[in-house]
Tab-separated table of C-alpha atoms in Angstrom:
chain	number	residue	atom	x	y	z
F	1	MET	CA	-34.372	70.818	34.525
F	2	THR	CA	-33.001	69.659	37.830
F	3	TYR	CA	-30.079	67.243	38.111
F	4	PRO	CA	-29.967	64.313	37.641
F	5	ILE	CA	-31.799	64.675	34.312
F	6	HIS	CA	-34.322	61.957	33.477
F	7	TYR	CA	-36.085	62.950	30.251
F	8	VAL	CA	-38.618	60.610	28.631
F	9	ASP	CA	-40.902	61.015	25.631
F	10	THR	CA	-42.361	57.779	24.335
F	11	GLU	CA	-45.259	59.519	22.612
F	12	ASN	CA	-43.518	61.930	20.255
F	13	THR	CA	-39.937	60.654	20.834
F	14	ILE	CA	-36.909	62.906	21.327
F	15	SER	CA	-35.752	64.896	18.297
F	16	ASP	CA	-32.172	66.016	17.721
F	17	GLY	CA	-33.281	69.512	18.729
F	18	ASP	CA	-34.714	68.163	21.979
F	19	LEU	CA	-31.511	66.225	22.554
F	20	THR	CA	-29.300	69.294	22.166
F	21	ARG	CA	-31.397	71.132	24.727
F	22	ILE	CA	-31.020	68.238	27.163
F	23	ILE	CA	-27.248	68.206	26.651
F	24	ASP	CA	-27.146	71.975	27.125
F	25	GLU	CA	-28.784	71.406	30.513
F	26	PHE	CA	-26.184	68.763	31.317
F	27	ILE	CA	-23.426	71.231	30.413
F	28	ALA	CA	-24.985	73.929	32.585
F	29	HIS	CA	-25.049	71.586	35.572
F	30	LYS	CA	-21.758	69.731	35.157
F	31	ALA	CA	-19.421	71.227	32.565
F	32	ILE	CA	-19.786	74.994	32.803
F	33	ASN	CA	-16.363	75.465	34.441
F	34	ALA	CA	-14.542	72.415	33.102
F	35	LYS	CA	-11.188	73.087	31.456
F	36	LYS	CA	-10.140	69.515	30.642
F	37	ILE	CA	-12.662	66.836	29.680
F	38	LEU	CA	-12.433	63.166	28.754
F	39	ILE	CA	-15.383	61.615	26.889
F	40	LEU	CA	-15.919	57.835	26.892
F	41	PRO	CA	-18.223	57.011	23.959
F	42	PRO	CA	-18.866	53.536	22.537
F	43	ASP	CA	-17.330	52.451	19.247
F	44	ILE	CA	-19.032	51.851	15.905
F	45	THR	CA	-20.770	48.721	17.253
F	46	ARG	CA	-23.135	51.085	19.118
F	47	PHE	CA	-23.673	53.382	16.154
F	48	TYR	CA	-27.433	53.649	16.729
F	49	SER	CA	-27.101	54.707	20.374
F	50	LYS	CA	-26.981	58.475	19.552
F	51	ALA	CA	-23.684	58.507	21.473
F	52	GLY	CA	-21.874	59.802	18.402
F	53	PHE	CA	-24.273	62.728	18.098
F	54	ILE	CA	-24.068	63.492	21.828
F	55	SER	CA	-20.264	63.260	21.975
F	56	THR	CA	-19.837	65.462	18.915
F	57	TYR	CA	-22.264	68.045	20.272
F	58	LEU	CA	-20.413	68.133	23.592
F	59	TYR	CA	-17.181	68.805	21.725
F	60	LYS	CA	-18.662	71.597	19.624
F	61	GLN	CA	-20.201	73.308	22.636
F	62	LEU	CA	-17.180	73.004	24.911
F	63	LYS	CA	-14.113	73.114	22.657
F	64	GLU	CA	-13.555	76.861	23.169
F	65	GLN	CA	-13.432	76.557	26.947
F	66	ALA	CA	-11.947	73.077	27.461
F	67	ASP	CA	-9.263	70.716	26.233
F	68	ILE	CA	-11.296	67.669	25.155
F	69	PHE	CA	-10.211	64.112	24.356
F	70	PHE	CA	-12.116	60.945	23.448
F	71	LEU	CA	-11.318	57.457	24.731
F	72	PRO	CA	-13.751	55.083	22.969
F	73	ALA	CA	-14.897	52.262	25.249
F	74	LEU	CA	-13.602	49.454	23.060
F	75	GLY	CA	-13.448	46.596	25.527
F	76	THR	CA	-11.741	43.845	23.536
F	77	HIS	CA	-12.521	45.420	20.150
F	78	GLU	CA	-9.939	46.786	17.745
F	79	PRO	CA	-9.263	50.564	17.809
F	80	MET	CA	-11.615	52.572	15.618
F	81	SER	CA	-10.479	53.234	12.069
F	82	ILE	CA	-10.549	56.738	10.609
F	83	ALA	CA	-13.566	55.739	8.512
F	84	GLU	CA	-15.409	54.478	11.599
F	85	ILE	CA	-14.584	57.655	13.537
F	86	GLU	CA	-15.923	59.813	10.723
F	87	THR	CA	-19.057	57.683	10.376
F	88	MET	CA	-19.782	57.904	14.100
F	89	PHE	CA	-18.528	61.394	15.002
F	90	GLY	CA	-18.254	63.310	11.732
F	91	THR	CA	-15.170	64.965	10.307
F	92	GLU	CA	-14.814	68.146	12.397
F	93	ILE	CA	-13.073	66.676	15.453
F	94	PRO	CA	-9.281	66.348	14.968
F	95	LYS	CA	-8.325	62.672	14.803
F	96	GLU	CA	-5.562	63.140	17.383
F	97	ARG	CA	-8.316	63.806	19.919
F	98	PHE	CA	-9.289	60.109	19.711
F	99	LEU	CA	-7.134	57.921	21.939
F	100	PRO	CA	-7.067	54.106	21.556
F	101	HIS	CA	-7.644	51.735	24.458
F	102	PHE	CA	-5.620	48.517	24.556
F	103	TRP	CA	-7.230	46.244	27.116
F	104	ARG	CA	-4.199	44.029	27.645
F	105	THR	CA	-1.603	46.755	28.260
F	106	ASP	CA	-3.045	50.211	29.010
F	107	VAL	CA	-4.573	49.646	32.436
F	108	GLU	CA	-3.775	50.144	36.080
F	109	VAL	CA	-5.083	47.715	38.685
F	110	LEU	CA	-6.823	49.533	41.544
F	111	GLY	CA	-7.905	46.601	43.692
F	112	GLU	CA	-10.053	43.507	43.516
F	113	ILE	CA	-13.375	41.916	44.322
F	114	THR	CA	-12.553	39.194	46.851
F	115	SER	CA	-12.823	35.496	46.089
F	116	GLU	CA	-15.382	35.205	48.887
F	117	ARG	CA	-17.593	37.808	47.192
F	118	ILE	CA	-17.219	36.197	43.755
F	119	ALA	CA	-18.128	32.835	45.275
F	120	GLU	CA	-21.213	34.408	46.826
F	121	LEU	CA	-22.256	36.096	43.575
F	122	SER	CA	-21.666	32.940	41.529
F	123	GLU	CA	-23.547	30.677	43.928
F	124	ASN	CA	-20.220	28.992	44.727
F	125	LYS	CA	-19.498	28.117	41.096
F	126	LEU	CA	-16.343	30.278	41.030
F	127	ASN	CA	-13.546	30.661	43.535
F	128	CYS	CA	-11.355	33.514	42.301
F	129	THR	CA	-10.739	37.205	42.767
F	130	MET	CA	-11.641	39.771	40.083
F	131	GLU	CA	-9.329	42.716	39.508
F	132	ILE	CA	-10.755	46.203	39.163
F	133	ALA	CA	-8.649	48.017	36.595
F	134	VAL	CA	-9.103	50.878	34.138
F	135	ASN	CA	-7.149	52.662	31.464
F	136	LYS	CA	-4.462	54.772	33.119
F	137	LEU	CA	-5.793	57.899	31.410
F	138	ILE	CA	-8.937	57.735	33.543
F	139	LEU	CA	-6.806	58.215	36.639
F	140	ASP	CA	-5.118	61.405	35.433
F	141	LYS	CA	-5.945	63.965	38.113
F	142	SER	CA	-6.052	66.807	35.592
F	143	TRP	CA	-9.507	65.853	34.287
F	144	ASP	CA	-12.191	68.221	35.523
F	145	LEU	CA	-14.892	65.999	34.048
F	146	ILE	CA	-15.131	62.484	32.591
F	147	ILE	CA	-18.325	61.846	30.611
F	148	SER	CA	-19.377	58.268	29.873
F	149	VAL	CA	-21.886	58.199	27.010
F	150	GLY	CA	-23.847	55.132	25.919
F	151	GLN	CA	-27.052	53.179	25.538
F	152	ILE	CA	-29.006	51.135	28.049
F	153	VAL	CA	-30.262	47.961	26.354
F	154	PRO	CA	-30.667	44.311	27.378
F	155	HIS	CA	-27.288	42.588	27.411
F	156	GLU	CA	-26.150	38.975	27.509
F	157	VAL	CA	-23.202	39.337	29.907
F	158	ILE	CA	-24.438	41.800	32.502
F	159	GLY	CA	-28.226	42.013	32.117
F	160	MET	CA	-28.506	45.625	30.979
F	161	ALA	CA	-25.654	47.294	29.092
F	162	ASN	CA	-23.717	50.425	30.009
F	163	TYR	CA	-23.381	52.534	33.207
F	164	THR	CA	-20.380	51.203	35.193
F	165	LYS	CA	-19.774	48.513	32.548
F	166	ASN	CA	-18.804	51.232	30.047
F	167	VAL	CA	-15.909	52.136	32.352
F	168	LEU	CA	-14.799	48.859	33.922
F	169	VAL	CA	-15.204	46.742	30.783
F	170	GLY	CA	-15.231	49.360	28.014
F	171	VAL	CA	-11.918	50.867	29.147
F	172	GLY	CA	-11.046	48.103	31.609
F	173	GLY	CA	-8.414	45.411	31.760
F	174	ALA	CA	-8.075	41.747	30.894
F	175	ASP	CA	-8.842	40.245	34.304
F	176	THR	CA	-11.972	42.354	34.785
F	177	ILE	CA	-13.219	41.500	31.302
F	178	HIS	CA	-12.430	37.790	31.549
F	179	LYS	CA	-13.820	37.233	35.036
F	180	SER	CA	-16.979	39.343	34.569
F	181	HIS	CA	-17.847	37.499	31.362
F	182	TYR	CA	-17.178	34.112	32.901
F	183	LEU	CA	-19.171	34.964	36.019
F	184	GLY	CA	-22.148	35.754	33.813
F	185	ALA	CA	-21.711	32.590	31.782
F	186	VAL	CA	-21.568	30.193	34.730
F	187	TYR	CA	-24.447	31.956	36.474
F	188	GLY	CA	-26.577	31.518	33.359
F	189	MET	CA	-27.335	33.871	30.490
F	190	GLU	CA	-31.084	33.265	30.634
F	191	ARG	CA	-31.098	34.361	34.281
F	192	ILE	CA	-29.249	37.569	33.416
F	193	MET	CA	-30.502	39.069	30.162
F	194	GLY	CA	-32.858	41.996	30.615
F	195	ARG	CA	-32.464	42.167	34.409
F	196	THR	CA	-31.411	45.414	36.114
F	197	TYR	CA	-29.334	43.760	38.834
F	198	THR	CA	-27.348	40.586	38.241
F	199	PRO	CA	-24.185	39.125	39.806
F	200	VAL	CA	-22.053	40.746	37.095
F	201	ARG	CA	-23.713	44.135	37.554
F	202	GLN	CA	-23.304	43.894	41.308
F	203	ALA	CA	-19.603	43.044	40.990
F	204	LEU	CA	-18.913	45.947	38.630
F	205	ASN	CA	-20.975	48.436	40.627
F	206	GLU	CA	-19.224	47.428	43.837
F	207	GLY	CA	-15.827	47.755	42.174
F	208	PHE	CA	-16.733	51.159	40.770
F	209	ASP	CA	-18.064	52.378	44.122
F	210	GLN	CA	-14.995	51.200	45.990
F	211	PHE	CA	-12.248	52.342	43.623
F	212	LEU	CA	-13.609	54.941	41.166
F	213	ARG	CA	-16.465	56.786	42.857
F	214	HIS	CA	-14.146	59.660	43.826
F	215	LEU	CA	-13.456	60.521	40.174
F	216	PRO	CA	-15.486	63.235	38.340
F	217	ILE	CA	-17.387	60.698	36.200
F	218	GLU	CA	-20.869	61.513	34.915
F	219	PHE	CA	-23.059	59.279	32.742
F	220	ILE	CA	-25.271	60.203	29.796
F	221	LEU	CA	-27.461	57.182	29.040
F	222	THR	CA	-29.820	56.822	26.097
F	223	VAL	CA	-32.772	54.482	25.580
F	224	LEU	CA	-34.095	53.805	22.088
F	225	GLY	CA	-37.124	51.905	20.923
F	226	LYS	CA	-39.142	51.307	17.797
F	227	LYS	CA	-41.665	53.969	16.782
F	228	ASP	CA	-43.654	53.391	13.595
F	229	ASP	CA	-41.212	50.515	12.927
F	230	ARG	CA	-38.238	52.893	13.046
F	231	LEU	CA	-35.647	53.237	15.787
F	232	ALA	CA	-36.203	56.398	17.834
F	233	LEU	CA	-34.672	58.022	20.904
F	234	GLN	CA	-37.196	57.931	23.749
F	235	GLY	CA	-35.190	58.488	26.923
F	236	VAL	CA	-32.089	60.416	28.018
F	237	TYR	CA	-30.702	60.019	31.534
F	238	CYS	CA	-27.851	62.104	32.957
F	239	GLY	CA	-26.423	61.394	36.401
F	240	ASN	CA	-23.835	59.342	38.256
F	241	GLN	CA	-25.851	57.320	40.764
F	242	ASN	CA	-27.721	54.019	40.624
F	243	GLU	CA	-31.085	55.803	40.501
F	244	THR	CA	-30.269	57.127	37.013
F	245	TYR	CA	-29.212	53.694	35.791
F	246	GLU	CA	-32.317	52.089	37.318
F	247	ALA	CA	-34.663	54.594	35.707
F	248	ALA	CA	-33.061	54.053	32.301
F	249	CYS	CA	-33.335	50.281	32.743
F	250	GLN	CA	-37.019	50.550	33.535
F	251	LEU	CA	-37.674	52.365	30.251
F	252	SER	CA	-35.442	50.009	28.263
F	253	GLN	CA	-37.275	46.999	29.658
F	254	GLN	CA	-40.522	48.619	28.561
F	255	LEU	CA	-39.245	49.354	25.039
F	256	ASN	CA	-36.636	46.683	24.295
F	257	LEU	CA	-38.071	43.490	25.782
F	258	ASN	CA	-40.143	41.631	23.209
F	259	LEU	CA	-42.168	38.965	25.002
F	260	LEU	CA	-43.863	36.468	22.697
F	261	THR	CA	-46.851	34.253	23.382
F	262	LYS	CA	-45.358	31.323	21.444
F	263	PRO	CA	-41.838	30.107	20.622
F	264	ILE	CA	-40.174	30.691	17.254
F	265	LYS	CA	-39.699	27.704	14.966
F	266	LYS	CA	-37.668	29.628	12.385
F	267	ALA	CA	-35.979	32.982	12.999
F	268	ILE	CA	-34.188	35.134	10.419
F	269	VAL	CA	-31.738	37.664	11.888
F	270	PHE	CA	-29.889	40.227	9.771
F	271	LEU	CA	-26.470	41.533	10.804
F	272	GLU	CA	-25.563	44.958	9.434
F	273	PRO	CA	-22.177	44.417	7.696
F	274	ALA	CA	-20.575	47.631	8.969
F	275	GLU	CA	-21.425	46.691	12.564
F	276	PHE	CA	-21.115	42.902	12.691
F	277	LYS	CA	-17.879	41.530	11.255
F	278	THR	CA	-17.242	38.703	13.731
F	279	THR	CA	-19.217	36.048	15.570
F	280	TRP	CA	-17.932	37.691	18.770
F	281	LEU	CA	-20.437	40.454	18.028
F	282	GLY	CA	-22.699	38.663	15.569
F	283	ASN	CA	-23.687	36.041	18.116
F	284	LYS	CA	-26.023	38.653	19.563
F	285	ALA	CA	-28.337	37.011	17.032
F	286	ILE	CA	-28.164	33.912	19.243
F	287	TYR	CA	-28.012	35.592	22.646
F	288	ARG	CA	-30.956	37.896	22.115
F	289	THR	CA	-33.319	35.310	20.573
F	290	ARG	CA	-32.405	32.119	22.436
F	291	MET	CA	-35.160	32.493	25.050
F	292	ALA	CA	-37.687	32.727	22.220
F	293	MET	CA	-36.423	29.813	20.115
F	294	ALA	CA	-38.413	26.585	20.031
F	295	ASP	CA	-36.738	23.278	20.741
F	296	ASP	CA	-35.498	21.878	17.395
F	297	GLY	CA	-36.061	25.285	15.791
F	298	GLU	CA	-33.682	26.992	13.373
F	299	LEU	CA	-31.968	30.367	13.675
F	300	ILE	CA	-30.727	31.683	10.321
F	301	ILE	CA	-28.165	34.480	10.640
F	302	LEU	CA	-27.675	36.644	7.545
F	303	ALA	CA	-24.133	37.959	8.034
F	304	PRO	CA	-22.764	39.524	4.830
F	305	GLY	CA	-19.912	41.319	6.648
F	306	LEU	CA	-18.661	38.328	8.638
F	307	HIS	CA	-14.947	37.664	8.135
F	308	ARG	CA	-13.637	36.390	11.479
F	309	PHE	CA	-14.725	34.827	14.761
F	310	GLY	CA	-12.990	36.957	17.418
F	311	GLU	CA	-12.450	40.715	17.493
F	312	ASP	CA	-9.065	40.008	19.051
F	313	LEU	CA	-6.774	37.738	17.012
F	314	ALA	CA	-5.732	35.681	20.042
F	315	ILE	CA	-9.363	35.057	20.965
F	316	ASP	CA	-10.189	34.356	17.318
F	317	GLN	CA	-7.694	31.507	17.432
F	318	LEU	CA	-9.207	30.130	20.646
F	319	ILE	CA	-12.678	30.113	19.066
F	320	ARG	CA	-11.292	28.281	16.035
F	321	THR	CA	-9.556	25.768	18.317
F	322	PHE	CA	-12.424	24.945	20.674
F	323	GLY	CA	-15.587	25.860	18.747
F	324	TYR	CA	-19.086	26.474	20.060
F	325	LYS	CA	-19.623	23.164	21.842
F	326	THR	CA	-21.951	22.456	24.745
F	327	THR	CA	-21.555	24.309	28.027
F	328	ASP	CA	-20.304	21.175	29.786
F	329	GLU	CA	-17.676	20.574	27.097
F	330	THR	CA	-16.417	24.152	27.373
F	331	LEU	CA	-16.217	23.965	31.167
F	332	VAL	CA	-14.095	20.817	30.839
F	333	ALA	CA	-11.902	22.566	28.264
F	334	VAL	CA	-11.287	25.427	30.699
F	335	GLU	CA	-10.175	22.936	33.336
F	336	ASN	CA	-7.809	21.167	30.942
F	337	ASN	CA	-6.394	23.942	28.767
F	338	PRO	CA	-4.241	26.745	30.229
F	339	ASP	CA	-4.694	29.030	27.205
F	340	LEU	CA	-8.475	28.970	27.525
F	341	ALA	CA	-8.256	29.288	31.310
F	342	LYS	CA	-6.217	32.472	30.832
F	343	ASN	CA	-8.880	33.895	28.505
F	344	LEU	CA	-12.106	33.336	30.397
F	345	SER	CA	-13.999	35.929	28.355
F	346	ALA	CA	-13.407	33.665	25.340
F	347	ALA	CA	-14.697	30.678	27.313
F	348	ALA	CA	-17.729	32.695	28.349
F	349	HIS	CA	-18.314	33.658	24.732
F	350	LEU	CA	-18.214	30.001	23.688
F	351	ILE	CA	-20.812	29.184	26.340
F	352	HIS	CA	-22.986	32.109	25.245
F	353	GLY	CA	-22.747	31.043	21.614
F	354	THR	CA	-23.786	27.428	22.073
F	355	THR	CA	-27.367	26.259	21.794
F	356	ASN	CA	-26.527	23.165	23.854
F	357	ASP	CA	-28.003	21.230	20.926
F	358	ARG	CA	-31.473	22.645	21.634
F	359	PHE	CA	-31.905	24.413	18.263
F	360	LYS	CA	-29.909	24.781	15.054
F	361	VAL	CA	-27.883	27.838	14.016
F	362	THR	CA	-27.167	28.433	10.323
F	363	TYR	CA	-24.621	31.177	9.681
F	364	CYS	CA	-24.778	32.814	6.255
F	365	PRO	CA	-21.662	34.909	5.563
F	366	GLY	CA	-20.613	36.362	2.241
F	367	ASP	CA	-17.138	35.450	1.055
F	368	GLY	CA	-15.386	36.427	4.313
F	369	LEU	CA	-15.593	32.944	5.861
F	370	THR	CA	-15.721	29.598	4.118
F	371	GLN	CA	-18.098	26.723	4.717
F	372	GLU	CA	-15.229	24.753	6.230
F	373	GLU	CA	-14.457	27.537	8.722
F	374	VAL	CA	-18.068	28.003	9.822
F	375	GLU	CA	-18.716	24.285	10.213
F	376	SER	CA	-15.423	23.831	12.096
F	377	VAL	CA	-16.823	25.855	15.021
F	378	ASN	CA	-20.036	23.773	15.043
F	379	TYR	CA	-22.492	25.985	13.168
F	380	GLN	CA	-24.394	25.101	10.006
F	381	TYR	CA	-23.434	27.004	6.825
F	382	CYS	CA	-25.166	28.578	3.868
F	383	HIS	CA	-23.794	31.347	1.647
F	384	PHE	CA	-25.472	34.727	2.153
F	385	ASP	CA	-26.369	35.083	-1.547
F	386	GLU	CA	-28.214	31.776	-1.550
F	387	MET	CA	-30.119	32.367	1.694
F	388	VAL	CA	-31.309	35.887	0.824
F	389	LYS	CA	-33.003	34.485	-2.266
F	390	ARG	CA	-35.165	32.438	0.098
F	391	TYR	CA	-35.543	35.109	2.773
F	392	PRO	CA	-34.926	38.612	1.323
F	393	PRO	CA	-34.681	41.101	4.227
F	394	ASP	CA	-36.315	43.886	2.201
F	395	LYS	CA	-39.446	41.744	1.937
F	396	LEU	CA	-39.650	40.969	5.656
F	397	LYS	CA	-41.004	43.078	8.495
F	398	ASN	CA	-39.759	42.877	12.062
F	399	GLY	CA	-41.696	40.190	13.889
F	400	TRP	CA	-43.897	37.461	12.468
F	401	ASN	CA	-44.120	36.979	8.693
F	402	THR	CA	-46.147	34.483	6.674
F	403	LEU	CA	-44.474	33.819	3.331
F	404	ALA	CA	-46.139	33.087	0.009
F	405	ASN	CA	-45.551	29.355	0.500
F	406	GLY	CA	-47.292	29.490	3.869
F	407	GLU	CA	-44.112	29.237	5.954
F	408	GLU	CA	-44.074	31.336	9.134
F	409	VAL	CA	-40.803	33.031	10.094
F	410	PHE	CA	-39.820	35.600	12.699
F	411	TYR	CA	-37.572	38.420	11.457
F	412	VAL	CA	-35.158	40.589	13.464
F	413	SER	CA	-33.417	43.403	11.571
F	414	ASN	CA	-30.874	44.177	14.328
F	415	PRO	CA	-30.443	41.879	17.348
F	416	ALA	CA	-28.405	44.456	19.280
F	417	LEU	CA	-31.492	46.595	19.816
F	418	GLY	CA	-33.610	44.263	21.891
F	419	LEU	CA	-34.261	40.949	23.603
F	420	TRP	CA	-36.800	38.371	22.475
F	421	ALA	CA	-38.233	35.712	24.760
F	422	THR	CA	-41.423	33.821	25.354
F	423	GLU	CA	-43.414	35.144	28.284
F	424	LYS	CA	-42.938	31.797	30.010
F	425	ASN	CA	-39.136	31.749	29.623
F	426	PHE	CA	-38.544	35.323	30.717
F	427	ASN	CA	-40.832	35.202	33.711
F	428	ASN	CA	-39.173	32.000	34.893
């Protein structure tokens, strides 16, 4: 294989054996002489990305020649627990090789995107600078190679996940995270999701090119799609230029965009409890289906692992204080409340999580959140145990289902793996 590596197999899909051969090629091109390596994988919320397999294989192949550390791209998430590390990466890698990222304290500011550029990207809705900052470890000159590993998939904040986002948000700082999320929110989620280039992507790419392009960073990007109703690896892209990102996006759009001919009146979305413990993550059920939902429809979110709203306790409190109100109400709250104005990623999340009263959201947690808590942030409530009696996930297939009583529902087993929209809404 030549480099960059763009390997696609949508017919037979890519086996673990195929994947190891691809990574061996990557090593031959980029890591053969490396003595000190930093790997930036996602955390447990991207368990299905194959990033755990890839990162572990890199370690096994290179540990005799190189000193290797892992800095999971947590963004605002909590550091990975030992159980999560072992689930994602196995038990062979010493735990001290995994370094936590604290987005509020561990970063160094390298520069900024100017207020003029942010105004241009936001269509004059924002007038502020955006810092470009990363974890200080990234800047250590002793690294021979930094490998960012992750999945390309439609994303609510930036359009398509990963690539430079894995660095500037995954191991980035508060201002970058807040401003990038808010830029996406005010520009409009429906205009962003599933698009290769968006204002947020442009801002992050420009920041990366200006302040980080000199570093020895390489990307390994995966694309997964359904094959015989099972998730399967179908593309692996290794490189460090936009062409690799663009090629991966093209395949992801082919595999992960689900365009429907009619809107959904009732959607049932299941949130895997080990992956989705907060509405901060669980609201992917809303983000990824909103362009498919009918006016006055209902989105039922089965969330047995839900126990909090924010991944970060400070943001959790802001969500509890302000709730998922309309976009206009949240924008006014930002203007009037300094705490929310200082946490624009939380404000963006509130905007992303509202339906603007267009359709109803019913959250169905187990015992982790009470009815009072769920309703206090402006969602409807039903206990998980009660709702699964009506809509048992093991009896539903992904997509359209007609139940015994004649009711038609649309089922999504994992909202993080795709984007659903009507053809009319997405093409607009």
